CSV table of C-alpha atoms in Angstrom, one decimal:
chain,number,residue,atom,x,y,z
A,1110,MET,CA,43.3,111.8,143.4
A,1111,ASP,CA,43.3,109.6,140.1
A,1112,LEU,CA,45.6,107.0,139.3
A,1113,VAL,CA,47.4,109.1,136.7
A,1114,GLN,CA,47.8,112.1,138.8
A,1115,LEU,CA,49.4,109.9,141.5
A,1116,GLN,CA,51.9,108.4,139.2
A,1117,ARG,CA,53.0,111.7,138.1
A,1118,GLN,CA,53.2,112.9,141.7
A,1119,LEU,CA,55.4,109.9,142.3
A,1120,VAL,CA,57.7,110.5,139.2
A,1121,ASP,CA,58.2,114.2,140.3
A,1122,TYR,CA,58.7,113.3,143.9
A,1123,ARG,CA,61.3,111.0,142.9
A,1124,THR,CA,63.0,113.4,140.5
A,1125,SER,CA,63.2,115.8,143.1
A,1126,LEU,CA,64.8,113.6,145.5
A,1127,TYR,CA,67.7,112.9,142.9
A,1128,HIS,CA,67.9,117.0,142.1
A,1129,GLU,CA,68.4,117.9,145.5
A,1130,GLY,CA,71.2,115.1,146.1
A,1131,PHE,CA,69.2,113.3,148.6
A,1132,LEU,CA,69.5,110.2,146.4
A,1133,ASP,CA,72.0,109.1,143.8
A,1134,GLU,CA,72.4,106.7,140.8
A,1135,GLN,CA,72.7,103.8,143.2
A,1136,PHE,CA,69.2,104.0,144.2
A,1137,THR,CA,68.0,103.7,140.6
A,1138,GLN,CA,70.6,100.5,140.5
A,1139,LEU,CA,68.5,99.2,143.9
A,1140,GLN,CA,65.5,99.9,141.8
A,1141,SER,CA,66.5,97.9,138.6
A,1142,LEU,CA,67.2,94.9,140.7
A,1143,GLN,CA,63.6,94.6,141.6
A,1144,ASP,CA,61.3,92.6,139.3
A,1145,GLU,CA,58.2,90.2,139.6
A,1146,ASN,CA,60.2,87.8,141.4
A,1147,ASN,CA,61.5,90.2,144.0
A,1148,PRO,CA,58.6,92.7,144.1
A,1149,ASP,CA,59.5,94.0,147.5
A,1150,PHE,CA,63.4,94.3,147.0
A,1151,VAL,CA,63.6,97.7,147.4
A,1152,VAL,CA,61.5,98.1,150.7
A,1153,GLU,CA,63.5,95.4,152.0
A,1154,VAL,CA,66.9,96.7,151.5
A,1155,VAL,CA,65.7,100.1,152.8
A,1156,SER,CA,64.2,98.8,155.8
A,1157,LEU,CA,67.4,97.3,156.8
A,1158,PHE,CA,69.1,100.3,156.3
A,1159,PHE,CA,66.9,102.3,158.7
A,1160,GLU,CA,67.5,99.6,161.4
A,1161,ASP,CA,71.0,99.6,160.6
A,1162,SER,CA,71.4,102.9,160.6
A,1163,GLU,CA,69.3,103.7,163.7
A,1164,ARG,CA,71.6,101.3,165.7
A,1165,LEU,CA,74.8,102.6,164.5
A,1166,LEU,CA,73.5,106.3,165.3
A,1167,ASN,CA,72.6,105.1,168.9
A,1168,GLU,CA,75.9,103.5,169.2
A,1169,LEU,CA,77.7,106.4,168.1
A,1170,SER,CA,75.6,108.8,170.5
A,1171,LYS,CA,76.6,106.5,173.5
A,1172,ALA,CA,80.4,106.5,172.5
A,1173,LEU,CA,80.6,110.2,172.3
A,1174,GLU,CA,79.1,110.3,175.8
A,1175,GLN,CA,81.8,108.3,177.5
A,1176,GLN,CA,84.6,109.6,179.7
A,1177,VAL,CA,87.2,108.0,177.4
A,1178,ILE,CA,86.1,108.1,174.0
A,1179,ASP,CA,86.9,105.1,171.8
A,1180,PHE,CA,87.7,106.7,168.4
A,1181,LYS,CA,88.7,103.8,166.4
A,1182,ARG,CA,85.8,101.9,167.2
A,1183,MET,CA,83.8,104.9,166.5
A,1184,ASP,CA,85.4,105.4,163.0
A,1185,ALA,CA,84.4,101.6,162.2
A,1186,GLN,CA,80.6,102.2,162.9
A,1187,VAL,CA,81.0,105.5,160.9
A,1188,HIS,CA,82.5,103.5,158.1
A,1189,GLN,CA,79.6,100.8,158.3
A,1190,LEU,CA,77.0,103.6,158.1
A,1191,LYS,CA,79.0,105.1,155.0
A,1192,GLY,CA,79.0,101.8,153.2
A,1193,SER,CA,75.4,101.1,153.9
A,1194,SER,CA,74.2,104.5,152.9
A,1195,SER,CA,76.4,104.4,149.7
A,1196,SER,CA,74.8,101.0,148.9
A,1197,ILE,CA,71.3,102.2,149.0
A,1198,GLY,CA,72.3,105.8,147.3
A,1199,ALA,CA,71.6,107.8,150.3
A,1200,HIS,CA,73.9,110.6,149.1
A,1201,ARG,CA,73.7,113.1,151.6
A,1202,VAL,CA,74.3,110.7,154.5
A,1203,GLN,CA,77.1,109.1,152.9
A,1204,LYS,CA,78.8,112.7,152.2
A,1205,LEU,CA,78.4,113.7,155.7
A,1206,CYS,CA,80.1,110.3,156.9
A,1207,ILE,CA,83.3,110.9,155.2
A,1208,VAL,CA,83.6,114.3,157.2
A,1209,PHE,CA,82.7,112.3,160.4
A,1210,ARG,CA,85.7,109.7,159.6
A,1211,ASN,CA,88.0,112.7,159.1
A,1212,TYR,CA,87.1,114.1,162.6
A,1213,CYS,CA,87.4,110.6,164.2
A,1214,GLU,CA,90.8,110.0,162.4
A,1215,ALA,CA,91.8,113.6,164.0
A,1216,GLN,CA,90.4,112.8,167.4
A,1217,ASN,CA,88.2,115.9,167.4
A,1218,VAL,CA,85.3,115.4,169.8
A,1219,GLU,CA,83.6,118.9,168.8
A,1220,GLY,CA,84.0,117.9,165.2
A,1221,CYS,CA,82.3,114.5,165.9
A,1222,LEU,CA,79.3,115.6,168.0
A,1223,LYS,CA,78.6,118.1,165.5
A,1224,CYS,CA,78.8,115.7,162.7
A,1225,LEU,CA,76.8,113.5,164.7
A,1226,GLN,CA,74.2,115.8,165.0
A,1227,GLN,CA,74.3,116.6,160.9
A,1228,VAL,CA,74.0,112.8,160.1
A,1229,LYS,CA,71.4,112.3,162.6
A,1230,HIS,CA,69.6,115.3,160.8
A,1231,GLU,CA,70.2,114.0,157.4
A,1232,TYR,CA,69.3,110.6,158.1
A,1233,GLY,CA,66.0,111.7,159.6
A,1234,ILE,CA,65.1,113.8,156.3
A,1235,ILE,CA,66.0,110.6,154.1
A,1236,LYS,CA,63.8,108.5,156.2
A,1237,THR,CA,60.7,110.6,155.7
A,1238,LYS,CA,61.1,111.0,152.1
A,1239,LEU,CA,61.8,107.3,151.5
A,1240,GLU,CA,58.7,106.4,153.8
A,1241,SER,CA,56.6,109.1,151.7
A,1242,MET,CA,57.8,107.8,148.4
A,1243,PHE,CA,56.7,104.4,149.6
A,1244,GLN,CA,53.3,105.3,150.7
A,1245,LEU,CA,52.9,107.0,147.5
A,1246,GLU,CA,54.0,103.6,145.6
A,1247,GLN,CA,51.6,101.6,148.1
A,1248,GLN,CA,48.7,104.1,146.9
A,1249,ILE,CA,49.2,103.6,143.3
A,1250,LEU,CA,49.3,99.6,143.7
A,1251,ASN,CA,45.8,100.1,145.6
A,1252,ALA,CA,44.4,102.0,143.1
A,1253,GLY,CA,45.4,99.0,140.5
A,1254,GLY,CA,48.1,101.0,139.1
A,1255,SER,CA,51.7,100.1,138.1
A,1256,ILE,CA,54.7,101.9,139.4
A,1257,PRO,CA,56.2,104.2,136.7
A,1258,VAL,CA,59.9,103.4,136.1
B,469,MET,CA,66.5,72.8,116.5
B,470,ALA,CA,68.1,75.5,114.4
B,471,HIS,CA,72.0,76.0,115.0
B,472,SER,CA,74.8,77.5,113.5
B,473,VAL,CA,78.4,76.1,113.7
B,474,LEU,CA,81.3,78.6,114.2
B,475,SER,CA,84.7,76.8,114.5
B,476,ASP,CA,84.2,74.5,117.3
B,477,TRP,CA,81.6,76.6,119.2
B,478,ILE,CA,77.9,75.7,118.5
B,479,TYR,CA,75.2,78.1,119.0
B,480,LEU,CA,71.9,76.8,120.2
B,481,PRO,CA,68.8,79.1,120.9
B,482,ALA,CA,68.9,80.9,124.4
B,483,GLN,CA,65.8,78.7,125.3
B,484,THR,CA,67.3,75.1,124.7
B,485,PRO,CA,67.0,73.2,127.6
B,486,PRO,CA,70.1,71.2,128.8
B,487,SER,CA,68.2,68.1,128.2
B,488,LEU,CA,67.6,68.9,124.6
B,489,LEU,CA,71.2,69.3,124.2
B,490,LEU,CA,71.8,65.5,125.0
B,491,ASN,CA,69.5,64.7,122.2
B,492,TYR,CA,71.4,66.8,119.9
B,493,PHE,CA,74.2,63.9,119.5
B,494,SER,CA,71.5,61.7,118.3
B,495,PHE,CA,71.3,63.9,115.2
B,496,PHE,CA,74.8,64.7,114.9
B,497,PRO,CA,76.8,61.5,115.9
B,498,LEU,CA,80.3,61.6,117.1
B,499,LYS,CA,83.4,60.5,115.4
B,500,SER,CA,84.1,57.0,116.3
B,501,ASN,CA,87.7,58.0,118.0
B,502,GLN,CA,86.3,61.1,119.7
B,503,ILE,CA,84.5,61.7,123.1
B,504,PHE,CA,82.7,65.3,123.4
B,505,LEU,CA,82.4,67.0,126.8
B,506,ILE,CA,80.5,69.9,127.3
B,507,SER,CA,81.9,72.8,129.2
B,508,PHE,CA,79.3,74.9,131.1
B,509,LEU,CA,77.0,77.5,129.9
B,510,THR,CA,78.7,80.9,128.8
B,511,PHE,CA,76.5,83.8,127.9
B,512,SER,CA,77.6,85.3,124.7
B,513,PRO,CA,76.5,88.9,124.7
B,514,SER,CA,77.4,89.3,120.9
B,515,LYS,CA,75.4,86.4,120.0
B,516,GLN,CA,72.4,87.0,122.2
B,517,SER,CA,72.4,83.3,123.0
B,518,LEU,CA,73.7,80.4,125.2
B,519,LEU,CA,77.0,78.9,123.7
B,520,TYR,CA,77.9,75.6,124.3
B,521,LYS,CA,81.2,74.9,123.9
B,522,MET,CA,82.0,71.6,122.7
B,523,LEU,CA,85.4,70.1,123.8
B,524,SER,CA,86.7,67.1,122.5
B,525,CYS,CA,89.2,64.7,124.2
B,526,GLY,CA,90.9,61.9,122.1
B,527,ALA,CA,90.2,58.6,123.3
B,528,GLY,CA,93.7,57.8,124.3
B,529,SER,CA,94.5,61.3,125.6
B,530,GLY,CA,94.6,60.3,128.9
B,531,GLY,CA,91.5,61.6,130.4
B,532,CYS,CA,90.2,65.0,130.7
B,533,SER,CA,90.7,67.5,133.9
B,534,LYS,CA,87.7,67.7,136.4
B,535,ASP,CA,87.1,71.3,135.0
B,536,MET,CA,86.3,69.9,131.8
B,537,ALA,CA,83.6,67.4,132.7
B,538,VAL,CA,80.1,68.1,132.2
B,539,GLU,CA,78.5,70.7,134.2
B,540,LEU,CA,75.5,71.0,132.1
B,541,GLY,CA,72.9,73.6,133.5
B,542,ASP,CA,74.6,74.0,136.5
B,543,GLU,CA,75.0,77.5,137.8
B,544,PRO,CA,78.3,78.7,139.2
B,545,HIS,CA,78.3,79.0,143.2
B,546,VAL,CA,79.5,82.0,144.4
B,547,LEU,CA,80.5,82.6,148.3
B,548,ALA,CA,80.2,86.2,149.1
B,549,VAL,CA,81.5,87.4,152.5
B,550,ASP,CA,80.5,90.9,153.9
B,551,ASP,CA,80.2,92.3,157.5
B,552,ASN,CA,77.6,94.6,156.1
B,553,LEU,CA,74.1,93.2,155.9
B,554,ILE,CA,73.1,95.7,153.3
B,555,ASP,CA,75.9,95.1,151.3
B,556,ARG,CA,75.6,91.0,151.7
B,557,LYS,CA,71.8,91.7,150.3
B,558,LEU,CA,72.8,93.5,147.4
B,559,VAL,CA,75.6,91.6,146.1
B,560,GLU,CA,73.3,88.4,146.6
B,561,ARG,CA,70.6,89.9,144.4
B,562,LEU,CA,73.0,90.9,142.1
B,563,LEU,CA,74.5,87.7,141.6
B,564,LYS,CA,71.2,85.7,141.5
B,565,ASN,CA,70.2,88.1,138.7
B,566,SER,CA,73.4,86.9,136.9
B,567,SER,CA,72.1,83.1,137.4
B,568,CYS,CA,74.6,82.3,140.1
B,569,LYS,CA,73.9,80.4,143.4
B,570,VAL,CA,74.6,82.5,146.2
B,571,THR,CA,75.8,81.6,149.7
B,572,THR,CA,76.7,84.6,152.0
B,573,ALA,CA,78.9,84.6,154.9
B,574,GLU,CA,79.3,87.3,157.6
B,575,ASN,CA,82.9,87.5,158.2
B,576,ALA,CA,86.1,85.5,157.0
B,577,LEU,CA,85.9,82.9,159.9
B,578,ARG,CA,82.6,81.8,159.0
B,579,ALA,CA,83.6,82.0,155.1
B,580,LEU,CA,86.7,79.6,156.1
B,581,ASP,CA,84.6,77.2,157.9
B,582,TYR,CA,82.1,77.0,155.1
B,583,LEU,CA,85.2,76.3,152.6
B,584,GLY,CA,86.4,73.5,154.9
B,585,LEU,CA,89.5,75.6,156.1
B,586,GLY,CA,88.1,76.3,159.3
B,587,ASN,CA,88.6,75.2,162.9
B,588,ASP,CA,84.9,74.4,163.1
B,589,THR,CA,84.5,72.7,160.0
B,590,LEU,CA,82.0,69.7,160.2
B,591,GLU,CA,82.5,66.5,158.7
B,592,GLY,CA,80.7,66.2,155.3
B,593,THR,CA,79.5,69.8,155.3
B,594,VAL,CA,82.3,71.1,152.9
B,595,SER,CA,80.8,72.8,149.6
B,596,GLU,CA,82.2,73.5,146.2
B,597,VAL,CA,82.2,77.1,145.4
B,598,ASN,CA,83.3,78.3,141.8
B,599,MET,CA,84.1,82.0,143.1
B,600,ILE,CA,84.6,83.9,146.3
B,601,ILE,CA,83.8,87.5,146.6
B,602,THR,CA,84.9,89.2,149.8
B,603,ASP,CA,85.0,92.6,151.1
B,604,TYR,CA,88.2,94.0,152.3
B,605,CYS,CA,87.6,95.8,155.4
B,606,MET,CA,85.8,93.5,157.9
B,607,PRO,CA,86.6,93.1,161.8
B,608,GLY,CA,88.7,90.0,162.8
B,609,MET,CA,90.2,88.7,159.7
B,610,THR,CA,90.4,91.1,156.7
B,611,GLY,CA,89.5,90.1,153.1
B,612,TYR,CA,93.1,90.0,152.1
B,613,GLU,CA,93.6,87.8,154.9
B,614,LEU,CA,91.0,85.7,153.7
B,615,LEU,CA,92.4,85.8,150.3
B,616,LYS,CA,95.8,84.7,151.5
B,617,LYS,CA,94.5,81.6,153.4
B,618,ILE,CA,92.5,80.5,150.4
B,619,LYS,CA,95.8,80.9,148.2
B,620,GLU,CA,97.7,78.8,150.8
B,621,SER,CA,95.2,75.8,150.4
B,622,SER,CA,96.2,73.1,147.9
B,623,VAL,CA,92.3,72.6,147.5
B,624,LEU,CA,91.3,75.8,147.2
B,625,LYS,CA,93.8,78.0,145.5
B,626,GLU,CA,92.3,77.5,142.0
B,627,VAL,CA,89.1,79.3,143.1
B,628,PRO,CA,89.0,82.8,141.7
B,629,VAL,CA,88.7,85.5,144.3
B,630,VAL,CA,87.5,88.9,143.9
B,631,ILE,CA,87.8,91.6,146.6
B,632,MET,CA,85.7,94.6,147.0
B,633,SER,CA,86.0,97.8,148.5
B,634,SER,CA,84.4,101.2,149.2
B,635,GLU,CA,88.0,102.5,149.2
B,636,ASN,CA,90.0,103.3,146.0
B,637,ILE,CA,93.3,102.7,147.4
B,638,PRO,CA,96.3,101.9,144.7
B,639,THR,CA,98.7,100.2,147.2
B,640,ARG,CA,95.6,97.9,148.4
B,641,ILE,CA,94.7,96.8,144.9
B,642,SER,CA,98.0,95.9,144.0
B,643,GLN,CA,98.6,94.0,147.0
B,644,CYS,CA,95.3,92.0,146.7
B,645,LEU,CA,96.2,91.5,143.1
B,646,GLU,CA,99.9,90.4,143.8
B,647,GLU,CA,98.4,87.9,146.1
B,648,GLY,CA,96.3,86.4,143.6
B,649,ALA,CA,93.1,88.3,143.7
B,650,LYS,CA,91.3,88.0,140.3
B,651,MET,CA,89.4,91.2,140.2
B,652,PHE,CA,89.5,94.0,142.4
B,653,MET,CA,86.1,96.0,142.3
B,654,LEU,CA,84.7,99.2,144.0
B,655,LYS,CA,81.8,99.4,145.8
B,656,PRO,CA,78.9,100.1,145.8
B,657,LEU,CA,78.7,97.1,143.3
B,658,LYS,CA,76.4,97.4,140.0
B,659,GLN,CA,74.8,95.1,137.8
B,660,SER,CA,77.5,95.6,135.2
B,661,ASP,CA,80.1,94.9,137.5
B,662,VAL,CA,78.6,91.6,138.0
B,663,LYS,CA,78.0,91.1,134.7
B,664,GLN,CA,81.9,91.6,133.9
B,665,LEU,CA,82.7,89.3,136.7
B,666,LYS,CA,80.9,86.2,135.7
B,667,TRP,CA,82.3,86.9,132.0
B,668,HIS,CA,85.7,86.5,133.6
B,669,LEU,CA,84.4,83.6,135.9
B,670,MET,CA,83.5,81.6,132.7
B,671,LYS,CA,86.8,82.5,131.2
B,672,CYS,CA,88.6,81.0,134.4
B,673,ARG,CA,86.6,77.7,134.3
B,674,ASN,CA,87.8,77.3,130.7
């Protein structure tokens, strides 16, 4: 695939992520913070998001396996996840976190379990999609091109 | 260098380095009974240039306050407090893009230590900050409690404090403003929020 095709593919892919509600305008904000002085800003922040989210999702799973469930602590963790996903523009994950917090507040175990599964699922999707997008960007850079805005 | 004068503001081209500004005085000598002090830089959005405000203190006026002393070319130093790592990274980049020097703290206790109000503050390590921006929801001490501690301090009470939160709760907002917060901002922060913040910061310092 030549450079122009790759660039077009990237633009189309990115646009679809917005259209399908995976990303929101906060992701655009992140991109606007990247420049020649900070060329890897988006990848760095998103990588931190991946690490942080995986840690939180593990802790939430463990919390729901306990005999006595600490809803308050879980709520604080979901609040963290909601904050991070909001800050990078991971729209679907953020929206699910809001629902998750409601279940925590209501101390609804079934609701929490269901929500956790949904969040894990959505997180998996956005992680794959962002990684694909970064790979495309890298291909473009390797081919000597620049990333279209 | 080309400049224009509008009342007591002097507009210089955006790229004027601070050192050239000092040379300015050799071409435009001061009146004998006046001392000109230069306030810090302000970015004038409408004028697209750096705006140096010339303040004058009469020789016999009894001196000027510390705030009016020369801070030529200094970037404002902001302390950003947030327990979320991603948000810390984001606010740091936003502030640096607005030419601020940034120090981050991951919770209120660390922030207090840095400001010299903590139990673990080491002698000689207190740094001057021009603004504090803090998250509201933090484990242990909240941003609101941090705000209160800052306002109780004789040394730090004049430092503008901005509270950020992901939740739009009117009672929370008014509580913070009543306690002396300069602004309340909703997360996630955008570049336009930080530009607005910096404009207010510059006004505060004046």
